[in-house]
Amino acid sequence: MKIVDASVVVTSPGRNFVTLKITTDDGVTGLGDATLNGRELAVVSYLRDHVAPLLIGLDPHRIEDTWQSLYRGAYWRRGPVTMAAIAAVDVALWDIKAKVANLPLYQLLGGASRDRVRTYGHASGRDAPELFDSVRARLEQGYQSIRIQTGIPGLQRVYGVGGEPDALPDGRVRPLVEDWDTGAYLRHMPSVFEAVRNEFGPELPLLHDAHHRLTPLQAARLGKDLEPYDLFWLEDCTPAENQEGLRLVRSHTTTPLAIGEVFNSIHDFRTLVNEQLIDYVRAAVTHFGGVSPIRKLFDFAAQQQIKSAIHGPEDISPVGMAAAIHLDLAIHNFGIQEYAGYTAATDEVFRHAYTFTDGHLHPGEAPGLGVELDEELAAAHPYAPAYLPVNRLADGTVHDW
Ligand code: GCO
Ligand code: MG
């Protein structure tokens, strides 16, 4: 069996997605997600110009060897663009292998370790009434664990609470500028969780994403202040490139910590895992080099009783989401799966076998990943330039977003 084609499809059914499609000489196709939010076309070029020509003629069954040759052969290791491109190849090859075996991918990963995959959804609001409505809407959709994001008094536009980027008069798009004030945030958050607990009771699992904004000392304080509200986790409390900084956070709080959606290699987690400084690893299949390396990360994390929590925002395509769900079902140290859901237009472009019921996902029993890309429909949604927001303090200084 040989690879005869590797093409890249860019589509924007509401937001941009990049998909690699690998075709074999006997007509089997595999899909891989290569979406890197805000920098999509860099990965398109990496795949089209540098990777696709290398794939032609290879045996698609040699997944590990292909992964190692793309990783080591590039010489320039790691980084989100490289690892998103390698991930797309890895996932597409797993899709092909599972289709040839006529099995859903999770069966090739060891089979099901559970019956279904628990998820969490996103609730947000500018103030308490809006936030409560948003939590209720998620509960009605079936979610049983909920991430809480909220407006901060005195700030106009804050992470997780919406806002549209400004268009320049000539039609060009520029990033949305959000506001930040760490002091105001630290003063406000405990009262938000107190209000949510009073409204929804002690049992609902609640999560919160600090989105890389705090120093270790500030994160330690927030973790401590939120302890009475029994969070499922506090996510990305610091930027965490400085892995050692988490020692300080950890020594001051028992609030569980989740980190890693911007990481793209096992080395980014080494100190965090070895010293058990976190409770959940947040890597995305799509940005971590695919199913093969993330499986190794989960096995490494399991040695320290750390669980998985695969990144699953709207900007991971349904292809990346399907890969995540197969892994979630198969690994033993599964924690929770983020599932933000998709627009109807996205679900039409990417028809999928996975299902969402009562706040739980299941990958379905279709051979492979169980996702089909409607290329005609995809072409009807052309690429739309878009950026992630930029965060600024009151005096104009750029802050971590
Ligand atoms: C999350 C994330 C996302 C990111 C987004 C960036 O926890 O889901 O923080 O919302 O901001 O994936 O592209
Ligand atoms: Mg996050």
CSV table of C-alpha atoms and ligand atoms in Angstrom, one decimal:
chain,number,residue,atom,x,y,z
A,1,MET,CA,0.0,0.0,0.0
A,2,LYS,CA,1.3,3.4,-0.9
A,3,ILE,CA,0.4,7.1,-0.4
A,4,VAL,CA,-0.5,8.6,-3.8
A,5,ASP,CA,-1.9,12.0,-2.7
A,6,ALA,CA,-1.7,14.5,0.2
A,7,SER,CA,-3.9,17.6,-0.2
A,8,VAL,CA,-4.8,20.4,2.1
A,9,VAL,CA,-8.4,21.7,2.4
A,10,VAL,CA,-9.0,25.1,4.0
A,11,THR,CA,-12.6,25.9,4.9
A,12,SER,CA,-14.3,28.5,7.0
A,13,PRO,CA,-17.9,27.4,8.0
A,14,GLY,CA,-18.0,30.1,10.7
A,15,ARG,CA,-14.3,29.9,11.5
A,16,ASN,CA,-11.2,28.6,9.7
A,17,PHE,CA,-10.2,24.9,9.7
A,18,VAL,CA,-7.3,23.3,7.9
A,19,THR,CA,-7.6,19.6,7.0
A,20,LEU,CA,-5.0,17.3,5.5
A,21,LYS,CA,-6.4,14.5,3.3
A,22,ILE,CA,-4.1,11.5,2.5
A,23,THR,CA,-5.1,9.1,-0.2
A,24,THR,CA,-3.6,5.6,-0.8
A,25,ASP,CA,-3.2,3.7,-4.1
A,26,ASP,CA,-6.2,1.5,-3.2
A,27,GLY,CA,-8.4,4.6,-2.7
A,28,VAL,CA,-8.5,4.7,1.2
A,29,THR,CA,-8.4,8.2,2.5
A,30,GLY,CA,-7.4,9.6,5.9
A,31,LEU,CA,-8.1,13.0,7.5
A,32,GLY,CA,-5.9,15.0,9.9
A,33,ASP,CA,-6.7,18.4,11.6
A,34,ALA,CA,-4.0,21.0,11.1
A,35,THR,CA,-5.8,24.1,12.4
A,36,LEU,CA,-3.7,26.6,14.2
A,37,ASN,CA,-6.0,29.5,15.2
A,38,GLY,CA,-4.9,32.8,13.8
A,39,ARG,CA,-1.9,31.4,12.0
A,40,GLU,CA,-3.7,28.9,9.7
A,41,LEU,CA,-1.9,29.5,6.5
A,42,ALA,CA,1.5,29.0,7.9
A,43,VAL,CA,0.6,25.3,8.6
A,44,VAL,CA,-1.0,25.1,5.1
A,45,SER,CA,2.3,26.1,3.5
A,46,TYR,CA,4.3,23.8,5.8
A,47,LEU,CA,2.2,20.9,4.7
A,48,ARG,CA,1.7,21.7,1.0
A,49,ASP,CA,5.2,22.9,0.3
A,50,HIS,CA,7.4,20.8,2.6
A,51,VAL,CA,5.5,17.7,3.8
A,52,ALA,CA,3.2,16.5,1.1
A,53,PRO,CA,6.0,15.9,-1.4
A,54,LEU,CA,7.7,13.7,1.1
A,55,LEU,CA,4.7,11.5,1.7
A,56,ILE,CA,4.1,10.4,-1.8
A,57,GLY,CA,5.1,6.8,-2.2
A,58,LEU,CA,5.4,6.0,1.5
A,59,ASP,CA,3.7,3.0,3.1
A,60,PRO,CA,0.8,4.6,5.1
A,61,HIS,CA,1.0,1.8,7.7
A,62,ARG,CA,4.4,3.0,8.9
A,63,ILE,CA,3.0,5.7,11.3
A,64,GLU,CA,5.8,5.8,13.9
A,65,ASP,CA,8.5,5.8,11.3
A,66,THR,CA,6.8,8.6,9.3
A,67,TRP,CA,6.3,10.6,12.5
A,68,GLN,CA,10.0,10.3,13.5
A,69,SER,CA,11.2,11.1,10.1
A,70,LEU,CA,9.1,14.3,9.9
A,71,TYR,CA,10.1,15.3,13.4
A,72,ARG,CA,13.9,14.5,13.3
A,73,GLY,CA,14.2,15.1,9.6
A,74,ALA,CA,13.1,18.7,9.8
A,75,TYR,CA,16.1,19.4,12.1
A,76,TRP,CA,14.1,22.4,13.4
A,77,ARG,CA,12.2,20.7,16.2
A,78,ARG,CA,8.9,21.5,18.0
A,79,GLY,CA,6.9,24.7,17.7
A,80,PRO,CA,3.2,24.9,17.0
A,81,VAL,CA,3.4,25.2,13.2
A,82,THR,CA,5.7,22.1,12.8
A,83,MET,CA,3.8,20.1,15.4
A,84,ALA,CA,0.3,20.9,13.9
A,85,ALA,CA,1.6,19.8,10.5
A,86,ILE,CA,3.1,16.5,11.9
A,87,ALA,CA,-0.1,15.9,13.9
A,88,ALA,CA,-2.2,16.1,10.7
A,89,VAL,CA,-0.1,13.5,9.0
A,90,ASP,CA,-0.1,11.2,12.1
A,91,VAL,CA,-3.9,11.4,12.6
A,92,ALA,CA,-4.6,10.9,8.9
A,93,LEU,CA,-2.4,7.8,8.9
A,94,TRP,CA,-4.2,6.4,12.0
A,95,ASP,CA,-7.5,7.1,10.2
A,96,ILE,CA,-6.2,5.0,7.2
A,97,LYS,CA,-4.9,2.2,9.4
A,98,ALA,CA,-8.1,1.9,11.3
A,99,LYS,CA,-10.2,2.0,8.1
A,100,VAL,CA,-8.1,-0.8,6.6
A,101,ALA,CA,-8.6,-2.8,9.8
A,102,ASN,CA,-12.3,-2.0,9.5
A,103,LEU,CA,-12.3,-0.9,13.1
A,104,PRO,CA,-13.0,2.4,14.9
A,105,LEU,CA,-9.7,4.0,15.9
A,106,TYR,CA,-10.2,3.4,19.7
A,107,GLN,CA,-10.0,-0.3,19.1
A,108,LEU,CA,-6.5,0.1,17.8
A,109,LEU,CA,-5.5,2.1,20.8
A,110,GLY,CA,-6.4,-0.8,23.2
A,111,GLY,CA,-10.2,-0.8,23.1
A,112,ALA,CA,-12.6,1.0,25.3
A,113,SER,CA,-11.7,1.7,29.0
A,114,ARG,CA,-15.1,3.3,29.6
A,115,ASP,CA,-18.5,3.4,28.1
A,116,ARG,CA,-18.6,7.1,27.4
A,117,VAL,CA,-16.5,10.3,27.6
A,118,ARG,CA,-17.3,13.0,30.2
A,119,THR,CA,-17.1,16.6,28.9
A,120,TYR,CA,-17.3,20.1,30.1
A,121,GLY,CA,-18.9,23.1,28.3
A,122,HIS,CA,-18.4,26.8,28.5
A,123,ALA,CA,-20.6,29.3,30.4
A,124,SER,CA,-19.9,33.0,30.4
A,125,GLY,CA,-21.6,36.3,31.2
A,126,ARG,CA,-20.8,39.9,31.7
A,127,ASP,CA,-22.4,39.8,35.1
A,128,ALA,CA,-24.0,37.3,37.5
A,129,PRO,CA,-27.5,37.2,35.9
A,130,GLU,CA,-26.0,36.7,32.4
A,131,LEU,CA,-23.6,34.1,33.7
A,132,PHE,CA,-26.4,32.1,35.5
A,133,ASP,CA,-28.5,32.1,32.3
A,134,SER,CA,-25.5,30.8,30.4
A,135,VAL,CA,-24.9,28.0,33.0
A,136,ARG,CA,-28.6,27.1,32.7
A,137,ALA,CA,-28.4,26.9,29.0
A,138,ARG,CA,-25.5,24.5,29.2
A,139,LEU,CA,-27.3,22.3,31.8
A,140,GLU,CA,-30.3,22.2,29.4
A,141,GLN,CA,-27.9,21.0,26.6
A,142,GLY,CA,-26.9,18.1,28.9
A,143,TYR,CA,-23.5,19.3,30.2
A,144,GLN,CA,-22.7,18.0,33.6
A,145,SER,CA,-19.5,20.0,34.2
A,146,ILE,CA,-19.1,23.7,33.4
A,147,ARG,CA,-16.3,26.2,32.8
A,148,ILE,CA,-17.2,29.7,34.3
A,149,GLN,CA,-15.8,32.9,32.7
A,150,THR,CA,-17.1,36.3,33.6
A,151,GLY,CA,-16.8,40.1,33.0
A,152,ILE,CA,-14.7,42.1,35.5
A,153,PRO,CA,-16.1,45.3,36.9
A,154,GLY,CA,-14.4,48.3,35.3
A,155,LEU,CA,-13.1,46.3,32.2
A,156,GLN,CA,-15.0,46.5,28.9
A,157,ARG,CA,-13.9,43.4,27.0
A,158,VAL,CA,-12.5,40.3,28.8
A,159,TYR,CA,-11.5,36.8,27.7
A,160,GLY,CA,-14.3,34.4,27.3
A,161,VAL,CA,-17.1,37.0,27.4
A,162,GLY,CA,-17.4,37.8,23.7
A,163,GLY,CA,-16.6,40.7,21.5
A,164,GLU,CA,-16.0,41.1,17.8
A,165,PRO,CA,-12.7,42.2,16.1
A,166,ASP,CA,-12.7,45.7,14.6
A,167,ALA,CA,-12.6,45.9,10.8
A,168,LEU,CA,-10.5,48.6,9.3
A,169,PRO,CA,-12.1,50.9,6.8
A,170,ASP,CA,-10.4,49.1,3.9
A,171,GLY,CA,-11.9,45.8,5.1
A,172,ARG,CA,-8.8,44.4,6.6
A,173,VAL,CA,-9.2,42.6,9.9
A,174,ARG,CA,-7.2,43.4,13.0
A,175,PRO,CA,-7.2,41.7,16.4
A,176,LEU,CA,-9.8,42.5,19.0
A,177,VAL,CA,-8.2,44.4,21.8
A,178,GLU,CA,-9.3,43.2,25.2
A,179,ASP,CA,-8.7,44.9,28.6
A,180,TRP,CA,-6.9,43.6,31.6
A,181,ASP,CA,-6.3,44.4,35.3
A,182,THR,CA,-5.0,41.6,37.4
A,183,GLY,CA,-5.9,43.3,40.7
A,184,ALA,CA,-9.5,43.8,39.7
A,185,TYR,CA,-9.7,40.1,38.5
A,186,LEU,CA,-8.3,38.7,41.7
A,187,ARG,CA,-10.6,40.8,43.8
A,188,HIS,CA,-13.7,39.8,41.8
A,189,MET,CA,-13.4,36.1,41.1
A,190,PRO,CA,-14.0,34.7,44.6
A,191,SER,CA,-17.4,36.5,44.7
A,192,VAL,CA,-18.3,35.0,41.3
A,193,PHE,CA,-17.7,31.5,42.4
A,194,GLU,CA,-19.5,32.2,45.7
A,195,ALA,CA,-22.6,33.4,43.7
A,196,VAL,CA,-22.5,30.4,41.3
A,197,ARG,CA,-22.2,27.9,44.2
A,198,ASN,CA,-25.1,29.7,46.0
A,199,GLU,CA,-27.2,29.4,42.8
A,200,PHE,CA,-26.3,25.9,41.6
A,201,GLY,CA,-25.3,24.1,44.8
A,202,PRO,CA,-22.2,22.3,45.9
A,203,GLU,CA,-22.2,19.4,43.5
A,204,LEU,CA,-21.9,20.9,40.0
A,205,PRO,CA,-18.3,20.5,38.8
A,206,LEU,CA,-17.0,24.0,38.0
A,207,LEU,CA,-13.9,24.9,36.1
A,208,HIS,CA,-12.2,28.2,35.4
A,209,ASP,CA,-9.5,29.3,32.8
A,210,ALA,CA,-7.2,32.1,34.0
A,211,HIS,CA,-5.7,32.0,30.4
A,212,HIS,CA,-2.0,32.5,31.3
A,213,ARG,CA,-2.5,35.9,33.0
A,214,LEU,CA,-1.0,35.5,36.4
A,215,THR,CA,2.4,35.4,38.0
A,216,PRO,CA,3.1,32.3,40.2
A,217,LEU,CA,2.4,34.4,43.3
A,218,GLN,CA,-0.9,35.8,42.0
A,219,ALA,CA,-1.9,32.3,40.9
A,220,ALA,CA,-1.1,30.9,44.4
A,221,ARG,CA,-3.4,33.5,45.9
A,222,LEU,CA,-6.2,32.9,43.4
A,223,GLY,CA,-6.0,29.1,44.0
A,224,LYS,CA,-6.2,29.7,47.8
A,225,ASP,CA,-9.1,32.2,47.5
A,226,LEU,CA,-11.1,29.7,45.4
A,227,GLU,CA,-10.6,26.7,47.6
A,228,PRO,CA,-13.9,27.2,49.4
A,229,TYR,CA,-15.7,26.8,46.1
A,230,ASP,CA,-14.2,23.4,45.3
A,231,LEU,CA,-13.2,23.9,41.7
A,232,PHE,CA,-12.7,20.9,39.4
A,233,TRP,CA,-9.7,22.8,38.2
A,234,LEU,CA,-8.0,26.2,37.7
A,235,GLU,CA,-6.6,26.2,34.2
A,236,ASP,CA,-3.5,27.9,32.8
A,237,CYS,CA,-3.0,30.0,35.9
A,238,THR,CA,0.4,31.1,34.6
A,239,PRO,CA,2.0,31.1,31.1
A,240,ALA,CA,3.9,28.0,32.5
A,241,GLU,CA,6.8,28.2,30.0
A,242,ASN,CA,8.5,28.6,33.4
A,243,GLN,CA,7.6,25.2,34.6
A,244,GLU,CA,9.5,25.7,37.9
A,245,GLY,CA,7.1,28.6,38.7
A,246,LEU,CA,4.4,26.1,39.4
A,247,ARG,CA,6.2,24.9,42.5
A,248,LEU,CA,5.2,28.1,44.2
A,249,VAL,CA,1.6,27.8,43.1
A,250,ARG,CA,1.4,24.1,44.1
A,251,SER,CA,2.9,24.7,47.6
A,252,HIS,CA,0.2,27.2,48.4
A,253,THR,CA,-3.1,25.7,47.2
A,254,THR,CA,-5.0,22.5,46.9
A,255,THR,CA,-7.1,23.8,44.0
A,256,PRO,CA,-6.5,21.3,41.2
A,257,LEU,CA,-4.4,22.7,38.3
A,258,ALA,CA,-4.7,22.0,34.5
A,259,ILE,CA,-2.0,23.3,32.1
A,260,GLY,CA,-0.8,22.7,28.6
A,261,GLU,CA,-3.0,23.7,25.7
A,262,VAL,CA,-0.3,25.8,24.1
A,263,PHE,CA,2.4,23.1,24.6
A,264,ASN,CA,3.5,21.0,21.7
A,265,SER,CA,6.0,18.5,23.1
A,266,ILE,CA,6.4,16.2,26.0
A,267,HIS,CA,9.4,18.3,27.0
A,268,ASP,CA,7.1,21.2,27.8
A,269,PHE,CA,5.5,19.0,30.5
A,270,ARG,CA,8.6,17.3,31.9
A,271,THR,CA,9.0,19.2,35.2
A,272,LEU,CA,5.2,19.7,35.6
A,273,VAL,CA,4.7,15.9,35.4
A,274,ASN,CA,7.9,14.6,37.2
A,275,GLU,CA,7.2,16.9,40.2
A,276,GLN,CA,3.4,16.3,40.1
A,277,LEU,CA,2.9,20.1,39.9
A,278,ILE,CA,-0.4,19.8,37.9
A,279,ASP,CA,-3.4,17.4,38.0
A,280,TYR,CA,-4.5,17.5,34.3
A,281,VAL,CA,-2.5,17.7,31.0
A,282,ARG,CA,-4.3,19.9,28.5
A,283,ALA,CA,-2.5,19.2,25.3
A,284,ALA,CA,-4.5,19.1,22.0
A,285,VAL,CA,-4.0,16.2,19.6
A,286,THR,CA,-3.9,18.8,16.8
A,287,HIS,CA,-1.0,20.8,18.3
A,288,PHE,CA,1.0,18.1,20.0
A,289,GLY,CA,2.0,16.1,16.9
A,290,GLY,CA,-1.0,13.7,16.8
A,291,VAL,CA,-2.3,10.6,18.4
A,292,SER,CA,1.2,8.9,18.6
A,293,PRO,CA,3.0,11.4,20.8
A,294,ILE,CA,0.0,12.5,23.0
A,295,ARG,CA,-0.5,8.8,23.8
A,296,LYS,CA,3.1,8.8,25.1
A,297,LEU,CA,2.4,12.0,27.1
A,298,PHE,CA,-0.6,10.4,28.8
A,299,ASP,CA,1.4,7.3,29.7
A,300,PHE,CA,4.1,9.5,31.2
A,301,ALA,CA,1.5,11.5,33.1
A,302,ALA,CA,-0.2,8.4,34.4
A,303,GLN,CA,3.0,7.6,36.4
A,304,GLN,CA,2.2,10.6,38.6
A,305,GLN,CA,-1.5,10.1,38.8
A,306,ILE,CA,-2.1,13.0,36.4
A,307,LYS,CA,-5.1,12.7,34.1
A,308,SER,CA,-5.9,13.8,30.6
A,309,ALA,CA,-8.0,16.8,29.6
A,310,ILE,CA,-7.6,17.2,25.9
A,311,HIS,CA,-8.0,20.7,24.6
A,312,GLY,CA,-11.3,20.9,22.7
A,313,PRO,CA,-12.3,24.5,21.9
A,314,GLU,CA,-14.2,25.6,18.7
A,315,ASP,CA,-10.9,26.1,16.9
A,316,ILE,CA,-10.0,22.4,16.9
A,317,SER,CA,-11.9,20.9,13.9
A,318,PRO,CA,-14.3,18.0,14.3
A,319,VAL,CA,-11.4,15.8,12.8
A,320,GLY,CA,-9.2,16.8,15.8
A,321,MET,CA,-12.1,16.3,18.1
A,322,ALA,CA,-12.8,12.8,16.8
A,323,ALA,CA,-9.2,11.8,17.4
A,324,ALA,CA,-9.5,13.2,20.9
A,325,ILE,CA,-12.6,11.2,21.7
A,326,HIS,CA,-11.1,7.9,20.5
A,327,LEU,CA,-8.2,8.5,22.8
A,328,ASP,CA,-10.4,9.5,25.7
A,329,LEU,CA,-12.4,6.3,25.4
A,330,ALA,CA,-9.2,4.1,25.2
A,331,ILE,CA,-6.7,5.5,27.8
A,332,HIS,CA,-7.0,4.6,31.4
A,333,ASN,CA,-6.0,8.0,32.9
A,334,PHE,CA,-8.8,9.9,31.2
A,335,GLY,CA,-9.9,13.0,33.1
A,336,ILE,CA,-12.4,15.1,31.2
A,337,GLN,CA,-12.8,16.3,27.6
A,338,GLU,CA,-13.4,19.9,26.7
A,339,TYR,CA,-16.3,20.1,24.2
A,340,ALA,CA,-17.3,23.6,23.0
A,341,GLY,CA,-19.5,22.2,20.2
A,342,TYR,CA,-19.7,23.4,16.6
A,343,THR,CA,-22.0,25.5,14.4
A,344,ALA,CA,-24.5,23.6,12.2
A,345,ALA,CA,-22.5,24.7,9.1
A,346,THR,CA,-19.3,23.1,10.6
A,347,ASP,CA,-21.1,19.8,11.3
A,348,GLU,CA,-22.4,19.8,7.7
A,349,VAL,CA,-18.9,20.2,6.3
A,350,PHE,CA,-17.4,17.6,8.7
A,351,ARG,CA,-20.0,14.8,9.0
A,352,HIS,CA,-19.1,12.7,12.0
A,353,ALA,CA,-20.0,9.5,13.7
A,354,TYR,CA,-19.2,10.8,17.2
A,355,THR,CA,-22.3,11.7,19.3
A,356,PHE,CA,-22.9,14.0,22.3
A,357,THR,CA,-25.6,12.8,24.7
A,358,ASP,CA,-26.2,13.8,28.4
A,359,GLY,CA,-22.9,15.7,28.5
A,360,HIS,CA,-20.9,12.7,27.3
A,361,LEU,CA,-19.3,12.0,23.9
A,362,HIS,CA,-18.8,8.7,22.2
A,363,PRO,CA,-16.7,8.2,19.0
A,364,GLY,CA,-19.2,5.9,17.3
A,365,GLU,CA,-18.4,2.6,15.6
A,366,ALA,CA,-17.5,3.8,12.1
A,367,PRO,CA,-14.1,2.5,10.9
A,368,GLY,CA,-11.3,5.0,11.3
A,369,LEU,CA,-11.9,8.4,12.9
A,370,GLY,CA,-15.5,8.4,11.7
A,371,VAL,CA,-15.3,11.8,10.1
A,372,GLU,CA,-16.0,12.6,6.4
A,373,LEU,CA,-15.1,15.9,4.8
A,374,ASP,CA,-17.6,17.2,2.3
A,375,GLU,CA,-15.1,19.0,0.0
A,376,GLU,CA,-17.8,20.6,-2.2
A,377,LEU,CA,-19.4,22.2,0.8
A,378,ALA,CA,-16.0,23.1,2.3
A,379,ALA,CA,-15.2,25.0,-0.9
A,380,ALA,CA,-18.3,27.1,-0.4
A,381,HIS,CA,-16.8,28.5,2.8
A,382,PRO,CA,-13.5,30.2,1.7
A,383,TYR,CA,-10.8,31.1,4.2
A,384,ALA,CA,-11.5,34.3,6.1
A,385,PRO,CA,-8.5,36.1,7.7
A,386,ALA,CA,-8.9,36.2,11.5
A,387,TYR,CA,-6.7,36.9,14.5
A,388,LEU,CA,-6.8,36.0,18.2
A,389,PRO,CA,-7.4,39.0,20.5
A,390,VAL,CA,-4.6,41.0,22.1
A,391,ASN,CA,-4.8,42.0,25.8
A,392,ARG,CA,-3.8,45.4,27.1
A,393,LEU,CA,-3.5,47.0,30.5
A,394,ALA,CA,-5.1,50.4,31.2
A,395,ASP,CA,-1.8,52.2,30.3
A,396,GLY,CA,-1.6,50.4,27.0
A,397,THR,CA,1.0,47.7,28.0
A,398,VAL,CA,0.5,44.4,26.2
A,399,HIS,CA,-0.4,41.6,28.7
A,400,ASP,CA,-0.6,37.8,28.2
A,401,TRP,CA,-3.8,36.8,26.6
B,1,GCO,C1,-9.8,26.8,26.0
B,1,GCO,C2,-8.9,27.8,25.4
B,1,GCO,C3,-9.4,28.4,24.1
B,1,GCO,C4,-8.2,29.2,23.5
B,1,GCO,C5,-8.3,29.0,22.0
B,1,GCO,C6,-7.2,29.8,21.3
B,1,GCO,O1,-9.5,26.5,27.2
B,1,GCO,O2,-10.6,26.3,25.4
B,1,GCO,O3,-8.3,28.6,26.3
B,1,GCO,O4,-10.5,29.1,24.3
B,1,GCO,O5,-8.3,30.5,23.9
B,1,GCO,O6,-8.2,27.7,21.7
B,1,GCO,O7,-7.2,29.5,20.0
B,2,MG,MG,-7.8,27.3,28.0
